[in-house]
Coordinates of C-alpha atoms in Angstrom, one line a residue:
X1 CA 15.3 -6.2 31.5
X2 CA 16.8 -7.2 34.8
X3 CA 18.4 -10.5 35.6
X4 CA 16.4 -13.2 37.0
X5 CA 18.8 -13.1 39.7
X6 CA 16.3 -15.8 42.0
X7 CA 17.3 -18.2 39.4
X8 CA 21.1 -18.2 40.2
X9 CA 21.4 -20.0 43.2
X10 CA 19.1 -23.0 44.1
X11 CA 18.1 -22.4 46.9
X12 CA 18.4 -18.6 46.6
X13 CA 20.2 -16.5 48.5
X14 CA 18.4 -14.0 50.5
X15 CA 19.0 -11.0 47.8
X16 CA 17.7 -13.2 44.9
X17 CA 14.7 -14.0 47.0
X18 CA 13.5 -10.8 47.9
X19 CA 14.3 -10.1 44.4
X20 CA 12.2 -12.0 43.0
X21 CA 9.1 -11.1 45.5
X22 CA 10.1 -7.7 43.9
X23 CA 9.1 -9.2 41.0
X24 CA 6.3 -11.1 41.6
X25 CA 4.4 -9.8 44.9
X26 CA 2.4 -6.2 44.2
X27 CA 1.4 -5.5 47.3
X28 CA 3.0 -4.2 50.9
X29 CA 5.8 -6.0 52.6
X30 CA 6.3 -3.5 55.0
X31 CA 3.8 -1.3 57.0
X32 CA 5.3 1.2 58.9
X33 CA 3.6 4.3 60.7
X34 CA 0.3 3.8 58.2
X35 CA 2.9 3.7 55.3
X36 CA 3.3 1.1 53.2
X37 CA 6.1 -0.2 51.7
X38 CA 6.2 -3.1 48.3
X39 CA 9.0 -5.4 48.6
X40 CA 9.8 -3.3 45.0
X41 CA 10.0 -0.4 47.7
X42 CA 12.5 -2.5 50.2
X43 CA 14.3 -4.3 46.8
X44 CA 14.7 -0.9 45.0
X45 CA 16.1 1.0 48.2
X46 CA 18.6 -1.9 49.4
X47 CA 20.2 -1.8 45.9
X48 CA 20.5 1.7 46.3
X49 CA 22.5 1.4 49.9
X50 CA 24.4 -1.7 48.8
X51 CA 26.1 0.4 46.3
X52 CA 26.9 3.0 48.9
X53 CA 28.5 0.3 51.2
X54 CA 30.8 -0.6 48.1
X55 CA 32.0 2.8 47.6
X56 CA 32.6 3.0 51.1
X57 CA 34.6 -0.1 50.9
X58 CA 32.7 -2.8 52.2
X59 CA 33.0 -6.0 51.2
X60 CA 32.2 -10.0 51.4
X61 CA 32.2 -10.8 55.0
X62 CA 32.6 -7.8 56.2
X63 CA 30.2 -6.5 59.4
X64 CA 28.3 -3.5 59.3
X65 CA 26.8 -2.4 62.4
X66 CA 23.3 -1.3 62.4
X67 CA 22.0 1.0 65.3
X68 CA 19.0 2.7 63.4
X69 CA 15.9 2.0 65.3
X70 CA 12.5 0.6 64.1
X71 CA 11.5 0.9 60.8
X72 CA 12.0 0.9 57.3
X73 CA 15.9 2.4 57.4
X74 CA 16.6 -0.7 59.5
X75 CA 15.0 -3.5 57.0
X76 CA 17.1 -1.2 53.8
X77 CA 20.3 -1.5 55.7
X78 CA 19.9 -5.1 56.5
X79 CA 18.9 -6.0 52.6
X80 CA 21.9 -4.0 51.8
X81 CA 24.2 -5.5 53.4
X82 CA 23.1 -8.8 52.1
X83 CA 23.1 -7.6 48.7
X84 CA 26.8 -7.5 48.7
X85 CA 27.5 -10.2 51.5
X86 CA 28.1 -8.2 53.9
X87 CA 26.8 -9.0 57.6
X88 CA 24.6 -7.3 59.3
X89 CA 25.2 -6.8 63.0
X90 CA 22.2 -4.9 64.6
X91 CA 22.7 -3.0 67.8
X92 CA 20.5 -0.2 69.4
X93 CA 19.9 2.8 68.5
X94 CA 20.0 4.0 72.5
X95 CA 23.7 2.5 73.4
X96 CA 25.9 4.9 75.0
X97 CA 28.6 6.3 73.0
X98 CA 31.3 3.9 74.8
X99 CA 29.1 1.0 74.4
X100 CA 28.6 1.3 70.8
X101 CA 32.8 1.9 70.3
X102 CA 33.4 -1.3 71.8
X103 CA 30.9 -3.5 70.0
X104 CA 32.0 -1.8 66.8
X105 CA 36.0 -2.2 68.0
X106 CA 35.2 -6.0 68.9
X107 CA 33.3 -6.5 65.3
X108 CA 35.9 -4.5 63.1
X109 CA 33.1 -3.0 61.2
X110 CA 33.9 -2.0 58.1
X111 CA 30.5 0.3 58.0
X112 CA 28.3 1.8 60.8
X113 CA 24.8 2.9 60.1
X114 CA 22.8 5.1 62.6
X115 CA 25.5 6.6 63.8
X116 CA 28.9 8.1 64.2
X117 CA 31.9 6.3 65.5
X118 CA 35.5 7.4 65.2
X119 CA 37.6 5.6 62.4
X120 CA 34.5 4.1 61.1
X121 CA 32.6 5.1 57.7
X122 CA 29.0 6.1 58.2
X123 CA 26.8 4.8 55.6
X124 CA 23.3 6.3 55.8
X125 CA 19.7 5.1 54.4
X126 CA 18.1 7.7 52.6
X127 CA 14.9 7.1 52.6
X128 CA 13.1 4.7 50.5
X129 CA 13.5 4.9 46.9
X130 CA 16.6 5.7 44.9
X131 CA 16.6 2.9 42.4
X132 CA 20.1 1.5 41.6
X133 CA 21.3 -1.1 38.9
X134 CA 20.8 -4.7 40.8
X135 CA 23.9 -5.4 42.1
X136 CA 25.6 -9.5 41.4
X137 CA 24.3 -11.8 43.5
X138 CA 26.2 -12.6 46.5
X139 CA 26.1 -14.5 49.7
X140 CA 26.4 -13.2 53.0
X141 CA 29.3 -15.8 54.9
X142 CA 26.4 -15.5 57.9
X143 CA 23.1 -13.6 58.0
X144 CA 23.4 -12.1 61.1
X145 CA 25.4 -11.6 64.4
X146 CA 23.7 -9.8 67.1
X147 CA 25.0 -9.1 70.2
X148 CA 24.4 -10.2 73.7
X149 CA 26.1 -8.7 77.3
X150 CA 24.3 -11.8 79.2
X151 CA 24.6 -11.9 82.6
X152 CA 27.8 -10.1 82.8
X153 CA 27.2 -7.1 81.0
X154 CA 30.6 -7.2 78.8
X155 CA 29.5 -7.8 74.8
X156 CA 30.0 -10.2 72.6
X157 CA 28.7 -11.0 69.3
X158 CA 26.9 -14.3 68.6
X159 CA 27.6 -14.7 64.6
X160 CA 25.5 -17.1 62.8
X161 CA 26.7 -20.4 61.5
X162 CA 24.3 -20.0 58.4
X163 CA 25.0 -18.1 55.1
X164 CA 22.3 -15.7 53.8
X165 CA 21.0 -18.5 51.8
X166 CA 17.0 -19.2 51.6
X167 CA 16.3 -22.9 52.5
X168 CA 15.1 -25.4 54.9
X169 CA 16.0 -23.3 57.8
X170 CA 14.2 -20.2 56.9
X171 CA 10.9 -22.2 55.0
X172 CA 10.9 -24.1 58.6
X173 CA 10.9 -20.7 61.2
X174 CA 8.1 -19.1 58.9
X175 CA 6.1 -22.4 59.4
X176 CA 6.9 -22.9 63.1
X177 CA 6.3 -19.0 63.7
X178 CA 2.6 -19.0 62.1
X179 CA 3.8 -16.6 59.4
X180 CA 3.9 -18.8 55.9
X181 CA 2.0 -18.7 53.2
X182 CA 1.8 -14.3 53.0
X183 CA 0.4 -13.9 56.3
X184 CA 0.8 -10.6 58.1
X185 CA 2.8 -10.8 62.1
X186 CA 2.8 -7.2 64.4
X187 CA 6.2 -6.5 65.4
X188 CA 6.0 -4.5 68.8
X189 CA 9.7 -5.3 69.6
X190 CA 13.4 -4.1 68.5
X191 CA 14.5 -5.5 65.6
X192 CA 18.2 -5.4 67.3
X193 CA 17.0 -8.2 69.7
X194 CA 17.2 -11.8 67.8
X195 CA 14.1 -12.7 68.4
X196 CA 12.5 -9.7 66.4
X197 CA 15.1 -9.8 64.1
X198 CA 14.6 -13.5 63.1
X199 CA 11.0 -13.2 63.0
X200 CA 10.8 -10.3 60.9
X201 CA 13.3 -11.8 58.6
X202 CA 11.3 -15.1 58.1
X203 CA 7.9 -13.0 57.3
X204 CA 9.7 -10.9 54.9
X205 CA 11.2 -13.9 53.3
X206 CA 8.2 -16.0 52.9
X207 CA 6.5 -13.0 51.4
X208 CA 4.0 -11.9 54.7
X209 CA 3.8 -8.5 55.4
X210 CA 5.2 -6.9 58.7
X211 CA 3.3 -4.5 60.5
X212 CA 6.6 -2.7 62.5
X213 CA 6.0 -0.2 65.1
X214 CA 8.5 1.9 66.5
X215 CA 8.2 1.1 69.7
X216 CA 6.3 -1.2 72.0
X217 CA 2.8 0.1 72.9
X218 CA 0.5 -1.7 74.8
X219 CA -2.9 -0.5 73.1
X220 CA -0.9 0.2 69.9
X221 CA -0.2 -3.2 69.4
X222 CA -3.6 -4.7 70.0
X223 CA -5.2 -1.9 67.9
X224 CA -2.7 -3.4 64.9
X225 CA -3.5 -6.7 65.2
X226 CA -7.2 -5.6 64.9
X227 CA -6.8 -3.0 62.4
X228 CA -4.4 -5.5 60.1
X229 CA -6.2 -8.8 60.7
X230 CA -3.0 -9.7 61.6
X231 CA -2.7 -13.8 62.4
X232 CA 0.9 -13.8 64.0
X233 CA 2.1 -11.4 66.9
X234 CA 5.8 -11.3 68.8
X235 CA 4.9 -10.6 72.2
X236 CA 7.2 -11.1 75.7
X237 CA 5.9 -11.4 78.8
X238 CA 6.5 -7.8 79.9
X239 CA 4.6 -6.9 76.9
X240 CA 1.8 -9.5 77.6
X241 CA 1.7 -8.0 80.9
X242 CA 1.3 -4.5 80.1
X243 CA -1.8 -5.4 77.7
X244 CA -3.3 -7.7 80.6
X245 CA -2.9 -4.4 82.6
X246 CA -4.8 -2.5 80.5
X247 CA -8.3 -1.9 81.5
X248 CA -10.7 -4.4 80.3
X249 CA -13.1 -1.6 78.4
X250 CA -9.6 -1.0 76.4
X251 CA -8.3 -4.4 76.0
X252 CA -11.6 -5.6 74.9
X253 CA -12.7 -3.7 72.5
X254 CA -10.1 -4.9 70.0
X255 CA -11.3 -8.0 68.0
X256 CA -8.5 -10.3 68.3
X257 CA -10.0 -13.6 66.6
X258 CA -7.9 -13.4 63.9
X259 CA -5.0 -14.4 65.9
X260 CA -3.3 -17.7 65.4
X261 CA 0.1 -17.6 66.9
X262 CA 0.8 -15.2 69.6
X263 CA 4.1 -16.1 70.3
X264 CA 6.1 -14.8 73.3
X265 CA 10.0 -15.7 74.4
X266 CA 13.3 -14.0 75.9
X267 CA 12.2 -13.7 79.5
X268 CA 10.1 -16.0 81.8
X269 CA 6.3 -15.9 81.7
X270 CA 4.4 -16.2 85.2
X271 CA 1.4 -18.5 85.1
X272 CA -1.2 -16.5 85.9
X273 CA 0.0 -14.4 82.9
X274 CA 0.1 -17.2 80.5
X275 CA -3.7 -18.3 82.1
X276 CA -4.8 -14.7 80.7
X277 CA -3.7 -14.6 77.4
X278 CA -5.0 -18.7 76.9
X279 CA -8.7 -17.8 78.7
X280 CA -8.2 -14.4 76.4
X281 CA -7.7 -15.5 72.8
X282 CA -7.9 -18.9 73.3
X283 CA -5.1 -22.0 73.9
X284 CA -4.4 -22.7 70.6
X285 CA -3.1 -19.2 69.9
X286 CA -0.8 -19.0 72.6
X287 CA 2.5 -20.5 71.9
X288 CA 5.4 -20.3 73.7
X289 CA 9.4 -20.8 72.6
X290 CA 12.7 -21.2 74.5
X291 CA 16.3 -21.5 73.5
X292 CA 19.4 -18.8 72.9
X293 CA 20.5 -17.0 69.9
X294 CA 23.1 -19.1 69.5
X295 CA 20.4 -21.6 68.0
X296 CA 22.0 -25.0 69.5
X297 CA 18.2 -26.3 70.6
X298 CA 15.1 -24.7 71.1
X299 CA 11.7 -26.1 72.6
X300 CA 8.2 -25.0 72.0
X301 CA 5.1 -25.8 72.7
X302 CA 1.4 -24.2 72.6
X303 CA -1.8 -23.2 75.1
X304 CA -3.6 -26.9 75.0
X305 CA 0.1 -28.4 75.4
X306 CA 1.2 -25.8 78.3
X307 CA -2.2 -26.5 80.3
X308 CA -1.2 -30.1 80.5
X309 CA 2.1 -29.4 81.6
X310 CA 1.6 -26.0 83.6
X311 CA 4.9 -24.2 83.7
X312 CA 6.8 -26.1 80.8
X313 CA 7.9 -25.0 78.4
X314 CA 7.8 -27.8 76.3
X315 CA 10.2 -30.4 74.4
X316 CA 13.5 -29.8 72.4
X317 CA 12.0 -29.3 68.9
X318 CA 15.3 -28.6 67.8
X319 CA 18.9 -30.2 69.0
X320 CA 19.1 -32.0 71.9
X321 CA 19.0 -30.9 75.7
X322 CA 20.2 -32.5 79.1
X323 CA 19.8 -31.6 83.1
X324 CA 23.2 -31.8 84.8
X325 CA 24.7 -31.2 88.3
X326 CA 27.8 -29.1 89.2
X327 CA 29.9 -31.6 88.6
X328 CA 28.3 -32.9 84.8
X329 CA 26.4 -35.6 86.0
X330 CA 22.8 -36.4 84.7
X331 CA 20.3 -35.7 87.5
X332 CA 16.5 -37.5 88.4
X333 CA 13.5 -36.4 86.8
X334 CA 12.3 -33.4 88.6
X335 CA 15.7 -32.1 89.6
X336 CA 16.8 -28.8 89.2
X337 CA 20.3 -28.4 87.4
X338 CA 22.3 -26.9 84.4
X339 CA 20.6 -26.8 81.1
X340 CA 22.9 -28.2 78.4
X341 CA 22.1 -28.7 74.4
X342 CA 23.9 -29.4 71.7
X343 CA 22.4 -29.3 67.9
X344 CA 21.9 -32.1 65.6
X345 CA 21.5 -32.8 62.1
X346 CA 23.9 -30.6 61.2
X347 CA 27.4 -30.6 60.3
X348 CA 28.7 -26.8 60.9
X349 CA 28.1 -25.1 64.5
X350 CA 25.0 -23.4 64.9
X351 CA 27.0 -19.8 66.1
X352 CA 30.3 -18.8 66.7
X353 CA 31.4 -16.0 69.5
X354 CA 33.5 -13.1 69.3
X355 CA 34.4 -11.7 72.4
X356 CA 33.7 -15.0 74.2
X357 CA 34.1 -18.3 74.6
X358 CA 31.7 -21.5 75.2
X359 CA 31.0 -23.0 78.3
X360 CA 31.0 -26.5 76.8
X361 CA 31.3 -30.3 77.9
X362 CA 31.9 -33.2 75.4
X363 CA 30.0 -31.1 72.2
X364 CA 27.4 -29.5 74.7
X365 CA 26.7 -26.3 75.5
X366 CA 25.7 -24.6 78.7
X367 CA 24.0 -20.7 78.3
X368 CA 23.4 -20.4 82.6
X369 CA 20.0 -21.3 82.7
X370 CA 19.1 -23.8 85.6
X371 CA 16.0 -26.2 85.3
X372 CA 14.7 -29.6 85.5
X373 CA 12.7 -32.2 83.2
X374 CA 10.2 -34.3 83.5
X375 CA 10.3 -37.9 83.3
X376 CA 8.6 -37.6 79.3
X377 CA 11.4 -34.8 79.0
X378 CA 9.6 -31.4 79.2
X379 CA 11.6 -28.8 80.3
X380 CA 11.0 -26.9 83.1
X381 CA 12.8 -23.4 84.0
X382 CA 14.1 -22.0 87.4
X383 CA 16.4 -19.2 86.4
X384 CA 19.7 -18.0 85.3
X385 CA 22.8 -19.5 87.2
X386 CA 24.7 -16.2 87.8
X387 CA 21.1 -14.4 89.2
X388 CA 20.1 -17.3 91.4
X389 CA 20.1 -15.4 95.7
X390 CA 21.7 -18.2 98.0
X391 CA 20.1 -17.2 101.4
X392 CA 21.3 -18.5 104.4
X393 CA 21.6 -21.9 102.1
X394 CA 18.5 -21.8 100.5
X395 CA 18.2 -21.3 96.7
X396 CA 16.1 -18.2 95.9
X397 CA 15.1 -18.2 92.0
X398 CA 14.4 -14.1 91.3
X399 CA 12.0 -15.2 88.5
X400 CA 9.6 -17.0 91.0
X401 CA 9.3 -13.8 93.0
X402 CA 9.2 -11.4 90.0
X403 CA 6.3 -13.2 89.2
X404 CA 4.3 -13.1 92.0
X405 CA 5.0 -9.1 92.8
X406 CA 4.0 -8.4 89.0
X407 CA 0.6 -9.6 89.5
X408 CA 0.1 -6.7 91.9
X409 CA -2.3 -4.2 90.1
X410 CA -0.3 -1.2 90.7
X411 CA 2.9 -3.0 89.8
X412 CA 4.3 -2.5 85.6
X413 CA 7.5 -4.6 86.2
X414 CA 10.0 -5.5 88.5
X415 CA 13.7 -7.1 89.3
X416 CA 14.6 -9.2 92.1
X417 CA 18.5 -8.8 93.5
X418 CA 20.8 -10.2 96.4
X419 CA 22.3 -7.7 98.1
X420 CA 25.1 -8.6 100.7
X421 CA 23.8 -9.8 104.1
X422 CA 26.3 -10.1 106.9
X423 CA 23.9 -12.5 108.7
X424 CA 22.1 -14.5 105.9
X425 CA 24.7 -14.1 102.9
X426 CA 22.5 -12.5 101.2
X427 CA 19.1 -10.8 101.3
X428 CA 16.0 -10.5 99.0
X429 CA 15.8 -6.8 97.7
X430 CA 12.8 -6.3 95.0
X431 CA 13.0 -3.2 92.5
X432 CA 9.3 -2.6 91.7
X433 CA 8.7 0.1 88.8
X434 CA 4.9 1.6 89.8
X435 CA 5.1 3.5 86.6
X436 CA 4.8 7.0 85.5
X437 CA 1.9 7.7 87.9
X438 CA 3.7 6.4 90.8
X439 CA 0.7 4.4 91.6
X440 CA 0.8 3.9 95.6
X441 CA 1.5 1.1 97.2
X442 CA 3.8 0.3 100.2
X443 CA 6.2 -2.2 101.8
X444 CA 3.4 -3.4 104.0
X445 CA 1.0 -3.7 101.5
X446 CA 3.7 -5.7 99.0
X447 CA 4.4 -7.7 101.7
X448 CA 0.8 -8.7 102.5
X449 CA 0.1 -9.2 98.8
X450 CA 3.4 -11.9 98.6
X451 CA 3.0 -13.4 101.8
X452 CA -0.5 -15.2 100.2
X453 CA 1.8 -15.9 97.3
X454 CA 5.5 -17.0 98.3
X455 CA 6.6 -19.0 101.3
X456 CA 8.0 -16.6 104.3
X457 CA 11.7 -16.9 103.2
X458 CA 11.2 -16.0 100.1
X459 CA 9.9 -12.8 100.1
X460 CA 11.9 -9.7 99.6
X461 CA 13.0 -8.1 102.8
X462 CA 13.8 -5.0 101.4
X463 CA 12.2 -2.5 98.9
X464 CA 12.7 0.0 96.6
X465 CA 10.1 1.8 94.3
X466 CA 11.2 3.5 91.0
X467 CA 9.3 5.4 88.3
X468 CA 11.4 4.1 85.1
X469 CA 11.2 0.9 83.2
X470 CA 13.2 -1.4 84.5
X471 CA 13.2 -4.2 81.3
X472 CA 13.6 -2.7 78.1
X473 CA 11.1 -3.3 74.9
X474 CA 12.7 -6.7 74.5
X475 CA 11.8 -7.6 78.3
X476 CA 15.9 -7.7 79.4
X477 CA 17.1 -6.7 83.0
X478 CA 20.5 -6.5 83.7
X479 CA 20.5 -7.8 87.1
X480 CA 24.1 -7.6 87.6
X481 CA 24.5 -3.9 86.6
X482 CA 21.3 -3.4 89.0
X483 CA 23.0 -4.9 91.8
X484 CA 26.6 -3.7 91.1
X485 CA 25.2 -0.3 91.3
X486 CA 23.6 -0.1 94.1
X487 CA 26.7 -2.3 95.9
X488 CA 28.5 0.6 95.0
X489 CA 25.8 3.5 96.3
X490 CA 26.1 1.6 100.0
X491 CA 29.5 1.3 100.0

């Protein structure tokens, strides 16, 4: 007979939960690759790794580092590690070598899984199965701590400031996400991003079933959500976009009523996108969320809301946020300045950094982004601080023209730089990926296409067409390493 281990800590923590949906919920939690997996599957196999994590020596508190890639080794390791209290710290599975050492140097972790790193055990999933005696229930000190290079490529870790304990915060993101009450969410994108991460945490949690694929595929994901029924998807606008790109005899074929929430976040999305999606499946399935992983405030809003206030992206649902100028002082209503928040209701920080340190002001917080409200305080994006292009004194906001040259047919994604200008500052150079098929299209034609789009000084003076992706699954650029690099190439 095994404990009744859910009924040891009111609320639970996260091992005790998904213990008990072990015990009480016979049917998939996890569908991976037309396999299924019962949260007895998920249960049974974390027990089995948390053991090997103590015999490696990990303990309470401790960070294990996590670079497998989509799918079911990831959840295991991540249930392990809260099994025993340890933390998991997900990472990719692609980093380079050197990356990888220093987020794993910076964390101390006791434990790496996915790979090899020198001086560091390797713990290693194998496979699902291998039942274990259940292990005492313990409590993670936080229940996660991805990382983040932001704008300046260097990482840090962003380490929650909430145990692994399943309450009020966890009961509310499955509710705000469209997932609660055993309802099934696609997951296109990698779980080592937050937003993944958190989203298939709060589906597993609530007892929903995640449909994970391995990697983000525009028809592949639609063809889920049909196939599943599926009534939550995670979606960013590079993903949204590659769908809309599809061709329509493709696209719609799927039956995609059974959509509620369509969420998308991390990255900007261009009007004419958003417009799609709501004429596509509908205003009330298209929500929208912004904030950082560090969880101070968030906003969100849906479709009917959005086409009210066209470009918003809603009020703070969460915390608190404020519009201030260089020099910390409130601006008007319609203004574009420095978005600040702080949380509330709360007595312990919402994050802590390793490998960083807080831009902060009087208890708020400032993550780069720039923006303006509205006089009923809806917030309203322009870009990040550090990627803003000052030409020849006029603020150029890349996101504005990335938006524009995306809705070019022959155009998958793109990244807008300043490069040095010895006459202007700087100068607008767009990165457009055309895509495996190096679809043709030319300066002129670009510049033609924008010029209906963008006023004169903002569009790009300078091109350059690539092949690769340029945002990864998670729709991230690095525009600094973009423009460092090819700073370097000209000098």
């Amino acid at each position: 007979m095994k404990p009744d281990v859910a009924a040891e800590l009111d609320p639970p923590s996260f091992s005790a939960r998904f213990r008990h949906l072990a015990d009480t919920v016979d049917r998939p939690a996890l569908i991976f690759e037309d396999t299924a997996y019962t949260f007895r599957d998920l249960d049974d196999s974390a027990n089995h790794f948390g053991h090997q994590l103590v015999e490696l020596g990990v303990s309470l508190g401790d960070f294990v580092t996590i670079a497998a890639p989509n799918g079911p080794d990831f959840i295991i390791a991540t249930l392990g590690c809260w099994k025993i209290g340890a933390i998991p710290q997900p990472v990719s599975s692609r980093l380079p070598g050197r990356e990888l050492e220093a987020i794993v140097e910076l964390a101390d972790a006791a434990a790496v899984v996915g790979a090899d790193v020198a001086g560091r055990p390797t713990a290693t999933v194998d496979g699902v199965g291998g039942e274990s005696e259940p292990l005492p229930d313990a409590v993670s000190p936080a229940w996660k701590a991805p990382t983040s290079g932001g704008s300046t490529g260097r990482p840090k870790l962003i380490v929650a400031g909430d145990p692994s304990i399943y309450g009020p915060n966890i009961e509310n993101l499955a509710a705000m996400t469209g997932v609660a009450g055993g309802k099934t969410l696609v997951m296109p994108g990698p779980l080592y991003h937050n937003g993944p991460f958190i989203w298939t945490v709060a589906t597993l949690l609530d007892g929903g079933v995640v449909v994970l694929l391995p990697r983000f595929d525009a028809e592949a994901t639609i063809a889920a959500v049909a196939e599943h029924r599926a009534e939550a998807l995670y979606l960013v606008p590079t993903m949204m976009q590659r769908i809309w790109k599809l061709p329509d005899d493709v696209k719609f074929s799927y039956d995609l009523t059974c959509l509620e929430r369509a969420f998308h976040l991390a990255e900007p999305c261009p009007a004419w996108l958003k417009e799609a999606w709501i004429d596509w499946i509908g205003p009330e399935a298209v929500w929208e969320l912004y904030g950082g992983t560090e969880g101070q405030s968030a906003t969100v809003l849906d479709g009917v809301e959005w086409l009210e206030r066209r470009g918003s992206v809603g009020r703070p649902s969460s915390g608190e946020m404020k519009i201030l100028d260089e020099a910390g002082d409130p601006v008007a209503p319609g203004t574009v300045g420095e978005v600040w928040m702080r949380a509330t209701g709360r007595d312990t920080p919402t994050y802590r950094y390793i490998g960083a340190v807080a831009e902060s002001r009087d208890g708020w917080e400032c993550l780069g982004d720039l923006g303006w409200m509205d006089a009923d305080g809806y917030l309203y994006l322009a870009d990040r601080r550090t990627d803003m292009i000052l030409v020849g004194g006029a603020n150029i906001y890349p996101a504005e023209v990335e938006a524009s040259i995306n809705e070019h047919p022959a155009v998958r994604s793109c990244a807008v730089i300043g490069l040095p200008d010895e006459e202007r500052g700087q100068r607008v150079h767009a990165i457009v990926d055309v895509g495996d098929d190096g679809a043709v299209v030319d300066d002129g034609e670009l510049r033609a296409f924008l010029g209906e789009r963008l006023v004169a000084y903002k569009v790009p003076r300078t091109f350059e067409f690539v092949t690769e992706p340029l945002r990864d699954d998670a729709g991230k650029v690095r525009r600094s390493a973009l423009r460092a690099e090819r700073i370097d190439a000209a000098s």
